[in-house]
mmCIF file of C-alpha atoms in Angstrom:
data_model
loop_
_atom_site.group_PDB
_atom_site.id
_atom_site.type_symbol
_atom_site.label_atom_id
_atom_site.label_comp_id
_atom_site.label_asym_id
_atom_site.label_seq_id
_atom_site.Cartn_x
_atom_site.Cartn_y
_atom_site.Cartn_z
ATOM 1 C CA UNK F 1 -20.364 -27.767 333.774
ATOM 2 C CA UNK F 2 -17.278 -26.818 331.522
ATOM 3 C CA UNK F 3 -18.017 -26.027 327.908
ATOM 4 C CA UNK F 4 -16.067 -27.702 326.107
ATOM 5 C CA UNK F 5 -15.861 -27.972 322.090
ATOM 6 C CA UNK F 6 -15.254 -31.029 320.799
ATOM 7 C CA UNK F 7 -14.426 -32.715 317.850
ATOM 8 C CA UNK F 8 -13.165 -35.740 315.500
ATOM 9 C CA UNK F 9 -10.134 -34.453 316.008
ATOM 10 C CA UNK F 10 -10.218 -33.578 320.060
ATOM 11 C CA UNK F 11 -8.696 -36.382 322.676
ATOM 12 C CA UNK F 12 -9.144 -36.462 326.565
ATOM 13 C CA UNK F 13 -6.094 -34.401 327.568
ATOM 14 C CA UNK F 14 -4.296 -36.805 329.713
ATOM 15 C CA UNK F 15 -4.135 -38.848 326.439
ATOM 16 C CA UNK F 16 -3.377 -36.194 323.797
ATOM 17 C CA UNK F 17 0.172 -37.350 322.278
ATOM 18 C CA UNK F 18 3.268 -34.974 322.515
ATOM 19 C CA UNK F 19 4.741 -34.333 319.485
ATOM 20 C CA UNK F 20 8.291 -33.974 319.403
ATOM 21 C CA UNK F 21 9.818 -30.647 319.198
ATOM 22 C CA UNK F 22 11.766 -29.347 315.520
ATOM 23 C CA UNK F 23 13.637 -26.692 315.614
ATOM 24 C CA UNK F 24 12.572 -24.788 312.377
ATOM 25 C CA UNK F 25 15.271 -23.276 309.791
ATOM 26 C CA UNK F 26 14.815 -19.898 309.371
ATOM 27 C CA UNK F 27 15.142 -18.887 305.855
ATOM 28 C CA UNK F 28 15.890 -15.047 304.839
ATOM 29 C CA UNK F 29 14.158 -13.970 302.312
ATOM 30 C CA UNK F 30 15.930 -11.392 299.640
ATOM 31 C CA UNK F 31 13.881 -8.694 298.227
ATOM 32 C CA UNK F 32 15.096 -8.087 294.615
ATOM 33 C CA UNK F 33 14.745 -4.548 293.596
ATOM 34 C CA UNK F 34 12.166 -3.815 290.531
ATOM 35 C CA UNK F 35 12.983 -5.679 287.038
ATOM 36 C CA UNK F 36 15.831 -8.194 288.499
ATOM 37 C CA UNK F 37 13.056 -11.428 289.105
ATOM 38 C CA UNK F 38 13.188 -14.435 287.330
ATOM 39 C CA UNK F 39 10.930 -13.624 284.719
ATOM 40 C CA UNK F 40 13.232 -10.363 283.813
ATOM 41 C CA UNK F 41 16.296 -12.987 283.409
ATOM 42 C CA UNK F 42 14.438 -14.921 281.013
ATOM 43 C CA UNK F 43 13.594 -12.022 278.667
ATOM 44 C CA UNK F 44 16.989 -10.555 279.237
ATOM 45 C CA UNK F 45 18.428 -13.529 278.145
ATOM 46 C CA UNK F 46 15.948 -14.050 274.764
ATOM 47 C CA UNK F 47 17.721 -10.325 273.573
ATOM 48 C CA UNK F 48 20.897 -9.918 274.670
ATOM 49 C CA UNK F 49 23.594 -11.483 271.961
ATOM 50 C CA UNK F 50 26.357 -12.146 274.548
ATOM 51 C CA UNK F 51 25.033 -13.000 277.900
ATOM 52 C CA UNK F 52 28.437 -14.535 278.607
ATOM 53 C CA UNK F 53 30.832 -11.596 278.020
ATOM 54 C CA UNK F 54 32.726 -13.657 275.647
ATOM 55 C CA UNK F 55 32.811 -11.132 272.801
ATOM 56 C CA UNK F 56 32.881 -13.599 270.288
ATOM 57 C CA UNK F 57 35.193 -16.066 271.112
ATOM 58 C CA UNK F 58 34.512 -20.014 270.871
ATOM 59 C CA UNK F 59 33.502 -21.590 274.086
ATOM 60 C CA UNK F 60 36.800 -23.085 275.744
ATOM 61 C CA UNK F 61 37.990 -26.436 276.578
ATOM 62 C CA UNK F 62 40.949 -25.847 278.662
ATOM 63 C CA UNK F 63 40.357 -23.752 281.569
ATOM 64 C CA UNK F 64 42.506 -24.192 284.963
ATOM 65 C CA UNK F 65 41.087 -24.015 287.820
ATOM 66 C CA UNK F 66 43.854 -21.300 288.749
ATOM 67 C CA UNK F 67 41.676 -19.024 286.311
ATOM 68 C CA UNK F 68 38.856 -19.494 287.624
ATOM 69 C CA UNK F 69 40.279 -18.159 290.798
ATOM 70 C CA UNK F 70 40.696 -15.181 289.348
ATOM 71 C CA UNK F 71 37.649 -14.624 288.339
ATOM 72 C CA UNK F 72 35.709 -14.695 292.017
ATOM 73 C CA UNK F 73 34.128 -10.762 292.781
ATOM 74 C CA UNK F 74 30.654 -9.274 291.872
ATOM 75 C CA UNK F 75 31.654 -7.795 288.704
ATOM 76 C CA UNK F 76 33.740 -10.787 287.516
ATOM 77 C CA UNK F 77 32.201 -14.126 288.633
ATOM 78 C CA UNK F 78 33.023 -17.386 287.534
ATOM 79 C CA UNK F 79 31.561 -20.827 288.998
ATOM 80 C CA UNK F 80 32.288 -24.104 287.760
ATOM 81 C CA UNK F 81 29.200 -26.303 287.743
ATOM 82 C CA UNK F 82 29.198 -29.985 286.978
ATOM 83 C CA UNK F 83 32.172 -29.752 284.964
ATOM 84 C CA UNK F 84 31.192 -26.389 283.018
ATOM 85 C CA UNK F 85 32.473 -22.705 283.436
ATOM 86 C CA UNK F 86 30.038 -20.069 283.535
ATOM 87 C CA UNK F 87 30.273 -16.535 284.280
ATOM 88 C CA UNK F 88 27.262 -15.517 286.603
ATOM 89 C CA UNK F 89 28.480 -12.174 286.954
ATOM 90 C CA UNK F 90 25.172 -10.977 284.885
ATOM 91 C CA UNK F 91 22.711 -13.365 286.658
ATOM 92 C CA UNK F 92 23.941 -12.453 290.201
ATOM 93 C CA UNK F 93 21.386 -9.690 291.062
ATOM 94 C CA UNK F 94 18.691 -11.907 289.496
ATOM 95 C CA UNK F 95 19.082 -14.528 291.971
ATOM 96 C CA UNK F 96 15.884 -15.179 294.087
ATOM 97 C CA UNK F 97 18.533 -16.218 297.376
ATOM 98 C CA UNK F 98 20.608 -12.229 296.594
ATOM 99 C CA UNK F 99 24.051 -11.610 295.700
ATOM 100 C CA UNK F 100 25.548 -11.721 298.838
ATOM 101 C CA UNK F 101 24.423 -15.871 299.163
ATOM 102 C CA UNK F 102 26.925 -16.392 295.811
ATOM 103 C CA UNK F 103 29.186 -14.397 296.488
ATOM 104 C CA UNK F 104 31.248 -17.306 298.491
ATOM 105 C CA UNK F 105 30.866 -19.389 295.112
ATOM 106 C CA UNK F 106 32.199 -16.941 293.383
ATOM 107 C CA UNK F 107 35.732 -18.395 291.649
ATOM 108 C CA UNK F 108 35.416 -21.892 293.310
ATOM 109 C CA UNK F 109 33.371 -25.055 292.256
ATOM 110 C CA UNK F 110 29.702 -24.588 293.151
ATOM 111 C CA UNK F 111 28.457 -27.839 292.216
ATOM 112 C CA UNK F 112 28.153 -29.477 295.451
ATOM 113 C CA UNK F 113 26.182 -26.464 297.072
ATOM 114 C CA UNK F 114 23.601 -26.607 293.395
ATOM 115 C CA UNK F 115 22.915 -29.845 293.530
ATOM 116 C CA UNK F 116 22.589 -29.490 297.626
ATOM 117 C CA UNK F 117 19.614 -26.350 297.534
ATOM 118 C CA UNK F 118 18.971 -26.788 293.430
ATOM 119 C CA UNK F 119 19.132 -29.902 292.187
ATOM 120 C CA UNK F 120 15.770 -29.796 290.075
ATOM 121 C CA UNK F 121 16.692 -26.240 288.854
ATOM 122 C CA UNK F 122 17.640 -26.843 284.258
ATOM 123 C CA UNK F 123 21.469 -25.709 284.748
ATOM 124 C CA UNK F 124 20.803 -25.128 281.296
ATOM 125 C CA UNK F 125 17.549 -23.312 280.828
ATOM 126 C CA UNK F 126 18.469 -21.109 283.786
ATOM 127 C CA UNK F 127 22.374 -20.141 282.653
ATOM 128 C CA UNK F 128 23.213 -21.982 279.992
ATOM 129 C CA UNK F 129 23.870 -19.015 277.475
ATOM 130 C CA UNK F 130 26.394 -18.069 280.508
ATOM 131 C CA UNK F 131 29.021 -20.550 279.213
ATOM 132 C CA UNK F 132 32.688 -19.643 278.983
ATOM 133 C CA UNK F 133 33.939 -23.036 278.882
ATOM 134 C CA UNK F 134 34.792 -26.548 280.057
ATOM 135 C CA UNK F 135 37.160 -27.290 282.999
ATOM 136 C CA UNK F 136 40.558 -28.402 281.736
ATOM 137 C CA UNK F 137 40.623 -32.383 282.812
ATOM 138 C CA UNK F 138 43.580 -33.808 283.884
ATOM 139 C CA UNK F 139 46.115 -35.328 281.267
ATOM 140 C CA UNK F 140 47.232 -39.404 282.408
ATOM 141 C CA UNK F 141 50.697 -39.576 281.627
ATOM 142 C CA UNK F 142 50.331 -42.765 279.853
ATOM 143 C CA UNK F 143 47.886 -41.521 277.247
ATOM 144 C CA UNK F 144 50.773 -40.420 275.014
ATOM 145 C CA UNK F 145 53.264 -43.050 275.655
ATOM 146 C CA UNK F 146 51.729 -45.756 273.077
ATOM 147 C CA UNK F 147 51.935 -43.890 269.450
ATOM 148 C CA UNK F 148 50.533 -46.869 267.883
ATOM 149 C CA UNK F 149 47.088 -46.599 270.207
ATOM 150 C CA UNK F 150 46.415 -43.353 270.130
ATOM 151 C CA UNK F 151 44.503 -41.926 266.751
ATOM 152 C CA UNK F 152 46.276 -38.432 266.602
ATOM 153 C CA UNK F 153 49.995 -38.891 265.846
ATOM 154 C CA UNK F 154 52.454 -36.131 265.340
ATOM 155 C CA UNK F 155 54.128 -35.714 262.612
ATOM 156 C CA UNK F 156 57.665 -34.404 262.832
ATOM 157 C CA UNK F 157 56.724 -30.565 261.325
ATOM 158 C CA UNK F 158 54.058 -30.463 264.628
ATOM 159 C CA UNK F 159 51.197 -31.056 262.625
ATOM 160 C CA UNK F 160 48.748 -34.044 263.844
ATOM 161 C CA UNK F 161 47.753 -36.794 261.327
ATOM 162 C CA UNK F 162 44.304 -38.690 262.379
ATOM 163 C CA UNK F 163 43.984 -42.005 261.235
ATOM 164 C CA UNK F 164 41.081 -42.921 259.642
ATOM 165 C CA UNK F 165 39.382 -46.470 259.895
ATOM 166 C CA UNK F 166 38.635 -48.740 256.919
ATOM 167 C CA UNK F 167 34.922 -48.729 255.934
ATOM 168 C CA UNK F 168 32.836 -51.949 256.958
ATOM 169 C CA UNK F 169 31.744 -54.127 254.322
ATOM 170 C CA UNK F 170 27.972 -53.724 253.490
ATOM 171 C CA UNK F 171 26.156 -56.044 255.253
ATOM 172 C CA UNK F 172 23.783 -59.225 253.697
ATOM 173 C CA UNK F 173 20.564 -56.998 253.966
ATOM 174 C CA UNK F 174 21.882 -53.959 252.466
ATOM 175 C CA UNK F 175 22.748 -55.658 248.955
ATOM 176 C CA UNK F 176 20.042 -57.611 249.172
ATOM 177 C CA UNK F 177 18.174 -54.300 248.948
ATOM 178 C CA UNK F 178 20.272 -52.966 246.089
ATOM 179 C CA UNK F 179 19.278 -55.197 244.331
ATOM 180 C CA UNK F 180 16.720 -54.222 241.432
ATOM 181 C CA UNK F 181 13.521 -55.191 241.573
ATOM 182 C CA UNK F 182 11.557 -57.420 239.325
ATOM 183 C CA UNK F 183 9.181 -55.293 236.645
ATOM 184 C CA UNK F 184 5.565 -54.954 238.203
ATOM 185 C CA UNK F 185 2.735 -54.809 235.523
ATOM 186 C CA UNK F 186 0.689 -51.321 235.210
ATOM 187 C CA UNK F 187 -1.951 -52.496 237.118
ATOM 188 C CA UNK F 188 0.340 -53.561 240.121
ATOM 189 C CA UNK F 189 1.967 -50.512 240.236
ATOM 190 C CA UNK F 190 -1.760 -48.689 240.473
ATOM 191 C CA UNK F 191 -2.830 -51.013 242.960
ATOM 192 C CA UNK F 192 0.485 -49.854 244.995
ATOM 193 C CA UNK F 193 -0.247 -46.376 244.938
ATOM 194 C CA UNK F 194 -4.397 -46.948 246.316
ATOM 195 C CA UNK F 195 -5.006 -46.392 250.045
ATOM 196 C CA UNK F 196 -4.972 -50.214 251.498
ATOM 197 C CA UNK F 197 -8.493 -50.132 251.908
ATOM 198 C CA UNK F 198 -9.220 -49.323 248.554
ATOM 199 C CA UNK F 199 -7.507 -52.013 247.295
ATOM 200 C CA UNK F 200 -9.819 -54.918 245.612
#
């Protein structure tokens, strides 16, 4: 007699279902050297004054993509992400996937790639302090042709005059409540000021 083990789980072998073979994705895992994990980029970023390399200057609203392009080696990274600039050339080492998996990124758009392997990762919380800027958008060529539409019109000196609007009338409930009030007695005013269920 065979001794067999059996269980819930166990089914005659001619009956045991074939499950269908997956081929499995083989993921590479980076070992960060000592002080570079996640936990090291958030305290890095709570002291350091300018995580962004900016050295004081405002955060842009007009950068090309031909800059960015420049900008697209270890020691000078940019990425554009959803619309915003950052430079990731301090957060590169810190990266749980290495430097050499950004590297490709570097200089270019990465925002289809983030939102591909990262898309529940806070852009913000993560590299937000990173910011150098906003990509530069497009200009229609019909945004300037209407003077009378648009709200900033030159003047002839170069200098740009913005039209203000009119203020809105006040409406029916907001003189009603400037109005003054009718003179309460003493005692109404004390009853007023009780807790509600101490009033009589």
């Amino acid at each position: 007699m065979e001794d067999r083990h059996m269980n819930d789980s166990t089914l005659p072998p001619s009956s045991k279902p074939t499950k269908p073979s997956r081929t499995k994705r083989v993921v590479t895992k980076v070992r960060l050297k000592k002080g570079f994990g996640l936990h090291d980029w958030a305290h890095l970023l709570k002291i350091s004054k300018d995580p962004s390399q900016r050295r004081g200057a405002p955060i842009r609203r007009d950068i090309s993509k031909e800059e960015i392009r420049l900008h697209n080696d270890e020691h000078d990274g940019w990425v554009i992400l959803r619309g915003v600039v950052y430079n990731l050339t301090p957060y590169l080492h810190y990266h749980p996937g290495g430097v050499d998996i950004l590297k490709p990124c570097l200089g270019r758009d990465a925002t289809a790639l983030f939102d591909k392997y990262h898309r529940w990762v806070n852009i913000q919380a993560l590299i937000g302090p990173l910011i150098v800027g906003y990509l530069a958008t497009a200009k229609k060529k019909n945004d300037h042709a209407s003077s009378s539409s648009s709200i900033a019109k030159a003047k002839g000196n170069g200098d740009f005059e913005f039209a203000v609007p009119a203020p809105r009338p006040p409406s029916t409930a907001a003189r009603v409540a400037a109005l003054p009030s009718p003179k309460k007695s003493h005692e109404e005013e004390e009853e007023e000021d009780l807790n509600p269920w101490e009033r009589s």
